[in-house]
Amino acid sequence: MTTPPSLRPLDGRYSLAGEPRPPVPEATLEVCSPVDGSVVGRVHEYTHSEIDAVVDACASAQPAWADAPLDERARLLHRFADLLEAHADELAELLVMEIAKARKDSRDEVIRSADFVRFTAEEAKRIIGDAQFSDAFPKQHRNKLAISYRVPMGTVLAIPPFNYPINLGVSKIAPALASGNAVVLKPPTQGALAGTLMGDLLHDAGIPPGVMHVVTGRGSRIGDHLVQHPRINMITFTGSSETGRALARKAGMVPLLLELGGKDAAIVLGDADLEVAAGDIVSGAFAYSGQRCTAVKRVLVVRSVAGELVSLLAERIGRLSVGDPRDDCVVTPLVDPESAVRAEQMVRQATELGASLVCGGGRRDNLVEPTLLDQVTEAMDVAWVEPFAPLLPVIRVGSAAEAVELSNRSEYGLQAAIFSRDVDVATQIALRLDVGTVQVNGRTARGPDHFPFIGTKSSGMGTQGVRYSIEAMTRMKSMVLNMRPLDLEAVR
Ligand code: NAP
Ligand code: G3H
């Protein structure tokens, strides 16, 4: 990798120009690029005893942080947002090489993250409590007043996935810090350098070092120790359903926010604007090579328009740029070779079972061609499994009812899209879909980031989104004023 001029690798850490940082010992964990196999940098692999020291430091520092005025915490977060923007190019460059995300998309991720942090800093000020008298409940008098407000959980463990190391990092860190928690961030290994730089920027912004720690290392080696740590008070995790499920089993009685995998369906009805549907489906399925939880991962189209839709999809897919993220290609190498091989196997199985390969299907190392499969049936893995690759199956259905049934039979329940000009029909279908969010005449997507983002079934638990994340990272605390009958005439 050509190191951006303002960044100097420093024993596994990145130092902003003119601001040398103390080296972290033994930066032994190599982060290799999916783009060309080069070593992008090295990070320290935290040991269990180092993690214990970090979590203890958080527990010591958190009460003072929670006591600091909210307006002051918000001010520091605004400063962090400014620093994110100021260092957008460096962060983006790391994302390009660590996770093979197109340069423009990488930069957009950083800018979106700065916006998220600012919005959160302000939203935290609007989280207010409530007060209620006792006499609303049967047989009670008006002699008690409950005053309820939100308090931080303590120390929040934040684990983002490789596909949005910065944005899904800040979507955990900012609500946690704004509401007075300490944070341990365990960045994904692909994205650990960007995560480390982001940690440095948080400290540069003035977030006390004890309150915010970045702990690097492979999830398979340090994840269990972090998740089961007795001084972690809340866990916010985004990643695969498999890891999330295992984490939930181990975490015990700790509140969890889990955003997991998906198999989002785009349902296309006979009256849909097919040009609009095709445009949204292709960008929804192939942006960042399909490595988005909210990617369109299957099309359920009624037979009357299936042929025309498939032609429109194929034509658009043929125009996608494929190759190097530094050239801003849409479809770039997948994060690891295993993911590419898995996608290739899914295509092979589908075609062996009778699916027709409309375009793509090829693979060079971990670069998978954008692939469209038609005539996919329930017997094929690609109908049910999340590929996390540029691979789109089309299932032809007889009716909207069949589409709803197929959508709901998935183990996942993140989002779905319905394309129809008839809003009544779309609404009735939306009510029947077992997913967190239904998009009407638009591609499946998480943002804007203040919207509620919800997964049902294997897609997760809890609600993400600025306000909802703050609520998930705080708990209610209540105080009850017990008022005795009083003769105010007697009070002097
Ligand atoms: P992953 O393999 O589950 O990893 C996610 C994170 O968990 C990484 O930071 C990983 O660290 C860490 N981890 C691994 N093993 C762990 C353990 N035993 N304990 C604790 N943490 C552990 O997922 P991914 O491949 O990064 O991301 C792709 C998946 O995430 C897809 O299924 C996608 O749908 C899902 N996703 C969901 C959403 C959503 O909001 N619903 C958003 C984005 C992605 P290492 O990198 O060091 O292994
Ligand atoms: O990968 C999962 C992300 O939460 C998706 O976010 O819809 O903005 O790409 P996005």
XYZ file of C-alpha atoms in Angstrom, residues 59-372:
314
model
C -14.928 0.855 35.055
C -12.755 3.369 36.968
C -13.147 6.187 34.445
C -16.846 5.803 33.595
C -18.471 7.395 36.672
C -16.623 10.700 36.174
C -17.529 10.627 32.471
C -21.196 10.055 33.316
C -21.011 12.954 35.790
C -19.564 15.328 33.188
C -22.225 17.701 31.836
C -24.056 16.220 28.849
C -23.415 19.400 26.914
C -19.672 18.910 27.459
C -19.796 15.286 26.256
C -21.728 16.459 23.192
C -19.136 19.169 22.523
C -16.328 16.579 22.484
C -18.329 14.415 20.089
C -18.771 17.363 17.754
C -15.000 17.811 17.845
C -14.587 14.119 17.013
C -16.935 14.547 14.031
C -14.796 17.439 12.791
C -11.677 15.271 13.087
C -13.333 12.441 11.185
C -14.020 14.835 8.346
C -10.547 16.330 8.487
C -9.035 12.846 8.224
C -11.574 11.419 5.789
C -8.951 10.777 3.127
C -6.610 8.845 5.436
C -9.451 6.780 6.849
C -10.855 6.130 3.392
C -7.441 5.033 2.138
C -7.256 2.474 4.916
C -10.747 1.185 4.100
C -9.862 0.883 0.422
C -6.950 -1.405 1.214
C -8.267 -3.185 4.317
C -11.717 -4.099 3.017
C -11.547 -3.343 -0.741
C -14.337 -0.785 -0.624
C -14.358 1.677 -3.533
C -12.509 4.888 -2.714
C -15.570 7.115 -3.102
C -17.757 4.779 -1.021
C -15.049 4.629 1.648
C -14.955 8.399 1.864
C -18.750 8.547 1.921
C -18.700 6.108 4.842
C -16.469 8.448 6.832
C -18.552 11.539 6.051
C -21.768 9.670 6.877
C -20.128 8.720 10.180
C -19.282 12.334 11.007
C -22.923 13.254 10.330
C -24.010 10.389 12.558
C -21.823 11.578 15.429
C -23.134 15.156 15.225
C -26.762 14.028 15.057
C -26.201 11.738 18.055
C -24.542 14.446 20.124
C -27.644 16.604 19.672
C -30.184 13.789 20.006
C -28.700 12.745 23.350
C -29.756 16.147 24.706
C -33.349 15.401 23.767
C -33.601 12.116 25.665
C -35.821 13.102 28.531
C -37.536 11.164 31.283
C -41.073 11.338 32.599
C -43.100 11.797 35.744
C -46.336 10.113 36.730
C -48.724 10.206 39.672
C -49.928 7.060 41.412
C -53.673 7.691 41.068
C -53.836 6.508 37.464
C -53.775 2.931 38.792
C -56.911 1.393 40.374
C -57.350 1.852 44.143
C -54.433 4.315 44.384
C -54.419 7.862 45.716
C -52.488 10.823 44.395
C -49.794 10.407 47.036
C -46.827 9.142 45.014
C -44.911 10.712 42.152
C -42.510 8.562 40.097
C -39.743 10.526 38.351
C -37.974 8.426 35.744
C -34.874 9.204 33.760
C -32.196 7.307 31.832
C -28.766 6.370 33.168
C -25.808 4.775 31.356
C -25.229 1.032 31.502
C -21.556 1.333 32.499
C -19.066 -0.141 30.057
C -20.325 -0.980 26.563
C -18.545 -3.533 24.408
C -18.870 -2.489 20.739
C -18.099 -5.001 17.968
C -18.634 -3.855 14.354
C -18.207 -6.033 11.239
C -15.697 -5.680 8.423
C -18.070 -4.111 5.894
C -18.570 -0.809 7.748
C -15.710 -0.594 10.265
C -16.081 3.173 10.699
C -19.817 3.733 10.290
C -20.933 0.736 12.310
C -18.154 1.637 14.771
C -19.439 5.160 15.400
C -23.057 3.987 15.394
C -22.138 2.156 18.571
C -19.489 4.441 20.078
C -21.302 7.776 19.710
C -24.612 6.810 21.406
C -22.682 5.006 24.142
C -20.355 7.924 24.905
C -23.049 10.576 24.561
C -25.126 8.841 27.180
C -22.255 8.517 29.652
C -20.914 5.010 29.071
C -17.304 3.925 28.733
C -16.589 1.967 25.547
C -14.383 -0.941 24.590
C -14.271 -1.096 20.783
C -13.160 -4.383 19.247
C -12.809 -3.547 15.549
C -12.984 -6.259 12.891
C -9.548 -7.556 11.911
C -10.164 -6.286 8.358
C -10.703 -2.695 9.456
C -8.535 -2.807 12.564
C -6.162 -0.119 11.244
C -9.043 2.236 10.456
C -10.534 1.381 13.875
C -7.249 2.191 15.593
C -6.972 5.521 13.807
C -10.582 6.287 14.741
C -9.686 5.571 18.393
C -6.782 8.005 18.117
C -9.131 10.663 16.739
C -11.529 10.144 19.654
C -8.682 10.803 22.056
C -7.523 13.790 20.017
C -11.060 15.152 20.346
C -10.658 15.076 24.119
C -12.520 11.890 25.054
C -10.601 10.782 28.167
C -8.336 7.807 27.362
C -9.779 5.770 30.234
C -13.275 6.088 28.810
C -12.626 4.852 25.285
C -10.358 1.937 24.368
C -9.691 0.144 21.109
C -8.829 -3.504 21.676
C -7.469 -5.218 18.580
C -7.099 -8.924 17.944
C -8.882 -11.727 16.174
C -12.443 -12.261 17.335
C -11.804 -15.984 17.450
C -9.022 -15.426 20.013
C -10.221 -12.562 22.190
C -13.977 -12.389 21.466
C -15.120 -14.863 24.117
C -12.978 -13.255 26.794
C -14.449 -9.835 26.037
C -18.029 -11.044 25.764
C -17.896 -13.009 29.010
C -16.031 -10.342 30.964
C -17.881 -9.666 34.231
C -17.290 -5.913 34.021
C -18.865 -5.494 30.579
C -22.378 -4.150 31.153
C -23.836 -4.066 27.644
C -22.859 -5.509 24.247
C -23.670 -4.005 20.866
C -22.668 -6.332 18.043
C -23.064 -6.283 14.280
C -21.970 -9.272 12.264
C -23.032 -12.677 11.085
C -25.958 -14.521 12.624
C -23.646 -17.412 13.472
C -21.273 -15.265 15.546
C -24.167 -13.300 17.047
C -25.977 -16.434 18.151
C -22.817 -17.853 19.767
C -22.155 -14.511 21.452
C -25.695 -14.386 22.874
C -25.290 -17.835 24.393
C -22.063 -16.820 26.123
C -22.942 -13.299 27.244
C -25.393 -14.292 29.984
C -27.559 -11.616 31.589
C -26.049 -8.655 29.772
C -28.304 -6.479 27.589
C -27.605 -7.118 23.921
C -28.164 -5.203 20.709
C -27.604 -7.601 17.814
C -27.677 -6.630 14.148
C -27.070 -9.771 12.123
C -27.407 -11.276 8.680
C -30.185 -10.970 6.130
C -31.717 -12.422 2.987
C -33.723 -9.400 1.913
C -36.271 -10.063 -0.838
C -37.318 -7.595 -3.513
C -40.911 -8.454 -4.391
C -41.885 -7.236 -7.873
C -45.579 -7.216 -8.819
C -47.150 -7.049 -12.276
C -48.001 -3.337 -12.073
C -44.520 -2.227 -10.951
C -42.468 0.382 -12.773
C -39.916 -2.161 -13.966
C -37.256 0.416 -14.880
C -37.335 1.797 -11.335
C -37.417 -1.681 -9.826
C -34.499 -2.914 -11.945
C -32.372 0.140 -11.102
C -32.973 -0.206 -7.378
C -32.530 -3.967 -7.355
C -29.194 -3.818 -9.169
C -27.762 -1.080 -6.982
C -29.247 -2.802 -3.922
C -27.784 -6.182 -4.804
C -24.354 -5.248 -6.162
C -23.175 -2.123 -4.290
C -19.952 -3.004 -2.465
C -20.068 -6.395 -4.160
C -23.184 -7.437 -2.238
C -21.349 -7.259 1.092
C -24.121 -5.358 2.871
C -26.511 -6.885 5.369
C -29.285 -4.976 3.597
C -28.300 -6.009 0.081
C -31.144 -7.311 -2.073
C -30.350 -11.017 -1.824
C -33.238 -12.478 -3.829
C -35.881 -11.280 -6.275
C -39.417 -12.666 -6.026
C -41.158 -11.601 -9.235
C -44.591 -12.537 -10.571
C -44.354 -14.597 -13.763
C -46.188 -12.104 -15.993
C -43.286 -9.609 -15.835
C -40.385 -11.914 -14.914
C -38.879 -12.129 -18.405
C -38.889 -8.375 -18.912
C -37.457 -7.723 -15.455
C -34.645 -10.251 -15.936
C -33.665 -8.544 -19.226
C -33.587 -5.135 -17.545
C -31.524 -6.517 -14.653
C -29.048 -8.203 -17.007
C -28.611 -5.037 -19.037
C -27.818 -2.983 -15.920
C -25.545 -5.625 -14.433
C -23.590 -5.637 -17.672
C -22.783 -1.959 -17.129
C -21.358 -2.421 -13.591
C -17.669 -1.671 -13.216
C -15.681 -4.633 -11.907
C -12.150 -4.535 -10.519
C -10.015 -2.375 -8.269
C -11.534 -0.287 -5.439
C -8.878 2.366 -6.103
C -10.556 2.852 -9.501
C -13.932 3.237 -7.790
C -15.293 -0.012 -9.215
C -18.658 -1.142 -7.865
C -17.770 -4.816 -7.737
C -14.391 -5.336 -6.079
C -12.567 -8.324 -4.563
C -14.454 -9.948 -1.684
C -13.000 -9.648 1.785
C -11.453 -13.123 1.671
C -11.009 -15.989 -0.809
C -13.307 -18.294 1.190
C -16.277 -15.980 0.576
C -15.548 -16.024 -3.161
C -15.267 -19.808 -3.284
C -18.534 -20.146 -1.335
C -20.316 -17.897 -3.843
C -18.904 -19.897 -6.747
C -20.113 -23.147 -5.176
C -23.602 -21.712 -4.727
C -23.743 -20.773 -8.403
C -22.512 -24.216 -9.434
C -25.089 -26.003 -7.277
C -27.899 -23.785 -8.578
C -27.050 -24.377 -12.232
C -26.681 -28.109 -11.646
C -30.194 -28.079 -10.187
C -31.627 -26.218 -13.174
C -31.149 -22.486 -12.600
C -30.217 -20.512 -15.684
C -27.062 -18.431 -15.513
C -28.045 -15.118 -17.118
C -24.705 -13.364 -16.581
C -21.524 -13.661 -14.550
C -20.611 -16.841 -12.743
C -16.855 -16.448 -13.073
C -14.260 -15.913 -10.329
C -10.665 -14.738 -10.339
C -9.116 -15.189 -6.878
C -11.538 -13.345 -4.595
C -13.074 -11.237 -7.359
C -16.495 -12.657 -8.252
C -18.251 -11.469 -11.401
C -21.652 -9.883 -10.816
C -23.926 -12.860 -11.301
C -27.626 -13.184 -12.118
